[in-house]
JSON list of C-alpha atoms in Angstrom, two decimals:
[
{"chain": "R", "resi": 1, "resn": "ASP", "atom": "CA", "xyz": [104.15, 80.53, 100.46]},
{"chain": "R", "resi": 2, "resn": "VAL", "atom": "CA", "xyz": [104.25, 83.97, 98.75]},
{"chain": "R", "resi": 3, "resn": "GLN", "atom": "CA", "xyz": [100.93, 85.47, 99.15]},
{"chain": "R", "resi": 4, "resn": "LEU", "atom": "CA", "xyz": [99.86, 89.15, 97.84]},
{"chain": "R", "resi": 5, "resn": "GLN", "atom": "CA", "xyz": [96.33, 90.32, 99.13]},
{"chain": "R", "resi": 6, "resn": "ALA", "atom": "CA", "xyz": [94.89, 93.19, 97.28]},
{"chain": "R", "resi": 7, "resn": "SER", "atom": "CA", "xyz": [92.19, 95.33, 98.95]},
{"chain": "R", "resi": 8, "resn": "GLY", "atom": "CA", "xyz": [90.30, 98.48, 99.07]},
{"chain": "R", "resi": 9, "resn": "GLY", "atom": "CA", "xyz": [88.23, 98.22, 95.75]},
{"chain": "R", "resi": 10, "resn": "GLY", "atom": "CA", "xyz": [84.76, 99.40, 95.65]},
{"chain": "R", "resi": 11, "resn": "LEU", "atom": "CA", "xyz": [82.35, 101.70, 93.95]},
{"chain": "R", "resi": 12, "resn": "VAL", "atom": "CA", "xyz": [82.99, 105.60, 93.66]},
{"chain": "R", "resi": 13, "resn": "GLN", "atom": "CA", "xyz": [81.67, 108.27, 91.68]},
{"chain": "R", "resi": 14, "resn": "ARG", "atom": "CA", "xyz": [83.61, 110.18, 89.10]},
{"chain": "R", "resi": 15, "resn": "GLY", "atom": "CA", "xyz": [86.23, 112.40, 90.51]},
{"chain": "R", "resi": 16, "resn": "GLY", "atom": "CA", "xyz": [86.40, 110.48, 93.70]},
{"chain": "R", "resi": 17, "resn": "SER", "atom": "CA", "xyz": [89.53, 108.85, 95.49]},
{"chain": "R", "resi": 18, "resn": "LEU", "atom": "CA", "xyz": [90.19, 105.07, 96.57]},
{"chain": "R", "resi": 19, "resn": "ARG", "atom": "CA", "xyz": [93.22, 103.72, 98.03]},
{"chain": "R", "resi": 20, "resn": "LEU", "atom": "CA", "xyz": [94.18, 100.10, 97.27]},
{"chain": "R", "resi": 21, "resn": "SER", "atom": "CA", "xyz": [96.56, 98.05, 99.52]},
{"chain": "R", "resi": 22, "resn": "CYS", "atom": "CA", "xyz": [98.61, 95.16, 98.61]},
{"chain": "R", "resi": 23, "resn": "ALA", "atom": "CA", "xyz": [99.90, 93.04, 101.55]},
{"chain": "R", "resi": 24, "resn": "VAL", "atom": "CA", "xyz": [102.61, 90.83, 100.72]},
{"chain": "R", "resi": 25, "resn": "SER", "atom": "CA", "xyz": [104.08, 87.66, 102.82]},
{"chain": "R", "resi": 26, "resn": "GLY", "atom": "CA", "xyz": [106.26, 84.78, 102.38]},
{"chain": "R", "resi": 27, "resn": "LEU", "atom": "CA", "xyz": [109.37, 86.72, 101.07]},
{"chain": "R", "resi": 28, "resn": "ILE", "atom": "CA", "xyz": [112.00, 89.49, 101.86]},
{"chain": "R", "resi": 29, "resn": "PHE", "atom": "CA", "xyz": [109.72, 92.33, 100.94]},
{"chain": "R", "resi": 30, "resn": "GLU", "atom": "CA", "xyz": [112.51, 95.08, 101.00]},
{"chain": "R", "resi": 31, "resn": "ASP", "atom": "CA", "xyz": [114.22, 93.18, 98.08]},
{"chain": "R", "resi": 32, "resn": "HIS", "atom": "CA", "xyz": [111.15, 93.24, 95.63]},
{"chain": "R", "resi": 33, "resn": "ALA", "atom": "CA", "xyz": [109.39, 95.56, 93.56]},
{"chain": "R", "resi": 34, "resn": "ILE", "atom": "CA", "xyz": [105.69, 95.82, 93.43]},
{"chain": "R", "resi": 35, "resn": "GLY", "atom": "CA", "xyz": [103.52, 96.51, 90.40]},
{"chain": "R", "resi": 36, "resn": "TRP", "atom": "CA", "xyz": [99.99, 97.44, 90.12]},
{"chain": "R", "resi": 37, "resn": "PHE", "atom": "CA", "xyz": [98.07, 96.28, 87.03]},
{"chain": "R", "resi": 38, "resn": "ARG", "atom": "CA", "xyz": [94.40, 96.43, 86.08]},
{"chain": "R", "resi": 39, "resn": "GLN", "atom": "CA", "xyz": [92.26, 94.58, 83.64]},
{"chain": "R", "resi": 40, "resn": "ALA", "atom": "CA", "xyz": [89.01, 96.05, 82.10]},
{"chain": "R", "resi": 41, "resn": "PRO", "atom": "CA", "xyz": [86.28, 93.79, 80.60]},
{"chain": "R", "resi": 42, "resn": "GLY", "atom": "CA", "xyz": [87.21, 92.84, 77.13]},
{"chain": "R", "resi": 43, "resn": "LYS", "atom": "CA", "xyz": [90.56, 94.49, 77.52]},
{"chain": "R", "resi": 44, "resn": "GLU", "atom": "CA", "xyz": [94.10, 93.10, 78.04]},
{"chain": "R", "resi": 45, "resn": "ARG", "atom": "CA", "xyz": [95.73, 93.62, 81.61]},
{"chain": "R", "resi": 46, "resn": "GLU", "atom": "CA", "xyz": [97.69, 96.93, 81.50]},
{"chain": "R", "resi": 47, "resn": "GLY", "atom": "CA", "xyz": [100.62, 97.95, 83.91]},
{"chain": "R", "resi": 48, "resn": "ILE", "atom": "CA", "xyz": [99.96, 101.25, 85.78]},
{"chain": "R", "resi": 49, "resn": "SER", "atom": "CA", "xyz": [102.46, 101.64, 88.35]},
{"chain": "R", "resi": 50, "resn": "CYS", "atom": "CA", "xyz": [105.41, 100.08, 90.03]},
{"chain": "R", "resi": 51, "resn": "ILE", "atom": "CA", "xyz": [107.66, 100.83, 92.95]},
{"chain": "R", "resi": 52, "resn": "SER", "atom": "CA", "xyz": [111.09, 99.28, 93.27]},
{"chain": "R", "resi": 53, "resn": "SER", "atom": "CA", "xyz": [112.69, 97.71, 96.28]},
{"chain": "R", "resi": 54, "resn": "SER", "atom": "CA", "xyz": [115.13, 99.66, 98.35]},
{"chain": "R", "resi": 55, "resn": "VAL", "atom": "CA", "xyz": [115.23, 103.27, 97.03]},
{"chain": "R", "resi": 56, "resn": "GLY", "atom": "CA", "xyz": [111.46, 103.13, 96.12]},
{"chain": "R", "resi": 57, "resn": "SER", "atom": "CA", "xyz": [111.83, 104.78, 92.70]},
{"chain": "R", "resi": 58, "resn": "THR", "atom": "CA", "xyz": [108.42, 104.87, 90.93]},
{"chain": "R", "resi": 59, "resn": "TYR", "atom": "CA", "xyz": [106.99, 104.22, 87.61]},
{"chain": "R", "resi": 60, "resn": "TYR", "atom": "CA", "xyz": [103.37, 105.29, 86.19]},
{"chain": "R", "resi": 61, "resn": "GLY", "atom": "CA", "xyz": [101.66, 104.63, 83.01]},
{"chain": "R", "resi": 62, "resn": "ASP", "atom": "CA", "xyz": [100.48, 107.31, 80.93]},
{"chain": "R", "resi": 63, "resn": "SER", "atom": "CA", "xyz": [96.80, 106.62, 81.70]},
{"chain": "R", "resi": 64, "resn": "VAL", "atom": "CA", "xyz": [97.29, 107.18, 85.55]},
{"chain": "R", "resi": 65, "resn": "LYS", "atom": "CA", "xyz": [100.26, 109.60, 85.76]},
{"chain": "R", "resi": 66, "resn": "GLY", "atom": "CA", "xyz": [99.37, 112.57, 87.84]},
{"chain": "R", "resi": 67, "resn": "ARG", "atom": "CA", "xyz": [96.30, 111.10, 89.42]},
{"chain": "R", "resi": 68, "resn": "PHE", "atom": "CA", "xyz": [97.68, 107.84, 91.07]},
{"chain": "R", "resi": 69, "resn": "VAL", "atom": "CA", "xyz": [100.37, 107.62, 93.89]},
{"chain": "R", "resi": 70, "resn": "ILE", "atom": "CA", "xyz": [102.23, 104.57, 94.81]},
{"chain": "R", "resi": 71, "resn": "SER", "atom": "CA", "xyz": [104.01, 104.29, 98.17]},
{"chain": "R", "resi": 72, "resn": "ARG", "atom": "CA", "xyz": [105.22, 101.30, 100.19]},
{"chain": "R", "resi": 73, "resn": "ASP", "atom": "CA", "xyz": [105.63, 100.65, 103.93]},
{"chain": "R", "resi": 74, "resn": "ASN", "atom": "CA", "xyz": [108.32, 98.09, 104.55]},
{"chain": "R", "resi": 75, "resn": "ALA", "atom": "CA", "xyz": [107.45, 97.89, 108.06]},
{"chain": "R", "resi": 76, "resn": "LYS", "atom": "CA", "xyz": [104.06, 96.54, 107.27]},
{"chain": "R", "resi": 77, "resn": "LYS", "atom": "CA", "xyz": [104.88, 94.64, 104.09]},
{"chain": "R", "resi": 78, "resn": "THR", "atom": "CA", "xyz": [102.32, 96.71, 102.19]},
{"chain": "R", "resi": 79, "resn": "VAL", "atom": "CA", "xyz": [102.15, 98.81, 99.21]},
{"chain": "R", "resi": 80, "resn": "TYR", "atom": "CA", "xyz": [99.44, 101.29, 98.49]},
{"chain": "R", "resi": 81, "resn": "LEU", "atom": "CA", "xyz": [97.71, 102.92, 95.45]},
{"chain": "R", "resi": 82, "resn": "GLN", "atom": "CA", "xyz": [96.17, 106.07, 96.05]},
{"chain": "R", "resi": 83, "resn": "MET", "atom": "CA", "xyz": [93.80, 106.94, 93.07]},
{"chain": "R", "resi": 84, "resn": "ASN", "atom": "CA", "xyz": [92.53, 110.37, 92.80]},
{"chain": "R", "resi": 85, "resn": "SER", "atom": "CA", "xyz": [90.26, 111.99, 90.15]},
{"chain": "R", "resi": 86, "resn": "LEU", "atom": "CA", "xyz": [88.83, 108.67, 89.17]},
{"chain": "R", "resi": 87, "resn": "GLU", "atom": "CA", "xyz": [87.05, 108.51, 85.93]},
{"chain": "R", "resi": 88, "resn": "PRO", "atom": "CA", "xyz": [84.72, 105.85, 84.48]},
{"chain": "R", "resi": 89, "resn": "GLU", "atom": "CA", "xyz": [87.89, 104.54, 82.38]},
{"chain": "R", "resi": 90, "resn": "ASP", "atom": "CA", "xyz": [89.51, 103.42, 85.32]},
{"chain": "R", "resi": 91, "resn": "THR", "atom": "CA", "xyz": [86.86, 100.74, 86.18]},
{"chain": "R", "resi": 92, "resn": "ALA", "atom": "CA", "xyz": [88.69, 97.50, 86.21]},
{"chain": "R", "resi": 93, "resn": "VAL", "atom": "CA", "xyz": [90.03, 94.53, 88.39]},
{"chain": "R", "resi": 94, "resn": "TYR", "atom": "CA", "xyz": [93.20, 95.79, 89.93]},
{"chain": "R", "resi": 95, "resn": "TYR", "atom": "CA", "xyz": [95.96, 93.51, 90.64]},
{"chain": "R", "resi": 96, "resn": "CYS", "atom": "CA", "xyz": [99.43, 93.64, 92.33]},
{"chain": "R", "resi": 97, "resn": "ALA", "atom": "CA", "xyz": [102.33, 91.64, 91.41]},
{"chain": "R", "resi": 98, "resn": "ILE", "atom": "CA", "xyz": [105.91, 91.19, 92.80]},
{"chain": "R", "resi": 99, "resn": "ARG", "atom": "CA", "xyz": [109.22, 90.99, 90.95]},
{"chain": "R", "resi": 100, "resn": "ARG", "atom": "CA", "xyz": [113.02, 91.28, 92.07]},
{"chain": "R", "resi": 101, "resn": "PHE", "atom": "CA", "xyz": [114.51, 94.57, 93.05]},
{"chain": "R", "resi": 102, "resn": "ILE", "atom": "CA", "xyz": [113.74, 97.27, 90.53]},
{"chain": "R", "resi": 103, "resn": "CYS", "atom": "CA", "xyz": [110.60, 98.20, 88.26]},
{"chain": "R", "resi": 104, "resn": "LEU", "atom": "CA", "xyz": [110.91, 97.96, 84.46]},
{"chain": "R", "resi": 105, "resn": "PRO", "atom": "CA", "xyz": [109.12, 100.63, 82.27]},
{"chain": "R", "resi": 106, "resn": "THR", "atom": "CA", "xyz": [107.94, 97.81, 79.91]},
{"chain": "R", "resi": 107, "resn": "MET", "atom": "CA", "xyz": [105.39, 96.54, 82.91]},
{"chain": "R", "resi": 108, "resn": "GLN", "atom": "CA", "xyz": [104.90, 93.22, 81.32]},
{"chain": "R", "resi": 109, "resn": "ASN", "atom": "CA", "xyz": [103.01, 90.35, 82.98]},
{"chain": "R", "resi": 110, "resn": "SER", "atom": "CA", "xyz": [105.77, 88.12, 82.43]},
{"chain": "R", "resi": 111, "resn": "GLU", "atom": "CA", "xyz": [108.18, 90.12, 84.30]},
{"chain": "R", "resi": 112, "resn": "TYR", "atom": "CA", "xyz": [106.40, 89.55, 87.62]},
{"chain": "R", "resi": 113, "resn": "ASN", "atom": "CA", "xyz": [106.67, 86.32, 89.51]},
{"chain": "R", "resi": 114, "resn": "TYR", "atom": "CA", "xyz": [103.83, 86.34, 92.04]},
{"chain": "R", "resi": 115, "resn": "TRP", "atom": "CA", "xyz": [100.30, 87.87, 91.47]},
{"chain": "R", "resi": 116, "resn": "GLY", "atom": "CA", "xyz": [97.60, 88.41, 93.97]},
{"chain": "R", "resi": 117, "resn": "LYS", "atom": "CA", "xyz": [93.75, 88.02, 93.42]},
{"chain": "R", "resi": 118, "resn": "GLY", "atom": "CA", "xyz": [92.21, 91.25, 92.12]},
{"chain": "R", "resi": 119, "resn": "THR", "atom": "CA", "xyz": [90.16, 93.96, 93.64]},
{"chain": "R", "resi": 120, "resn": "GLN", "atom": "CA", "xyz": [87.28, 95.42, 91.77]},
{"chain": "R", "resi": 121, "resn": "VAL", "atom": "CA", "xyz": [87.16, 99.02, 91.11]},
{"chain": "R", "resi": 122, "resn": "THR", "atom": "CA", "xyz": [83.95, 100.67, 89.48]},
{"chain": "R", "resi": 123, "resn": "VAL", "atom": "CA", "xyz": [83.86, 104.38, 88.91]},
{"chain": "R", "resi": 124, "resn": "SER", "atom": "CA", "xyz": [80.30, 105.68, 88.04]},
{"chain": "R", "resi": 125, "resn": "SER", "atom": "CA", "xyz": [79.41, 108.62, 85.67]}
]
């Protein structure tokens, strides 16, 4: 079975940092792109970042560009999301998801085949 396990969420003050991890099992990790999404209370799920398979090209949504950095460790089958300069507006449940090969700038939920359970990020003011 394909499994994605997101971790690393927590409570942090404004301006702080967190690093999320997404551990993947059950498929050929190197052949897949990993996306990060988030959903704040009362809002739709938002695609914020993605890293593609082999060449590791990346995508960032405007809301996180310049503050978040996505990376992958193929040996550990894990993708990371380093989140810096966090703001209360970043408070949300963060999810990782997987699709074949490349990222698409549209970052739609339907483009991803498997999802992990979310991890809560809360940024206090």
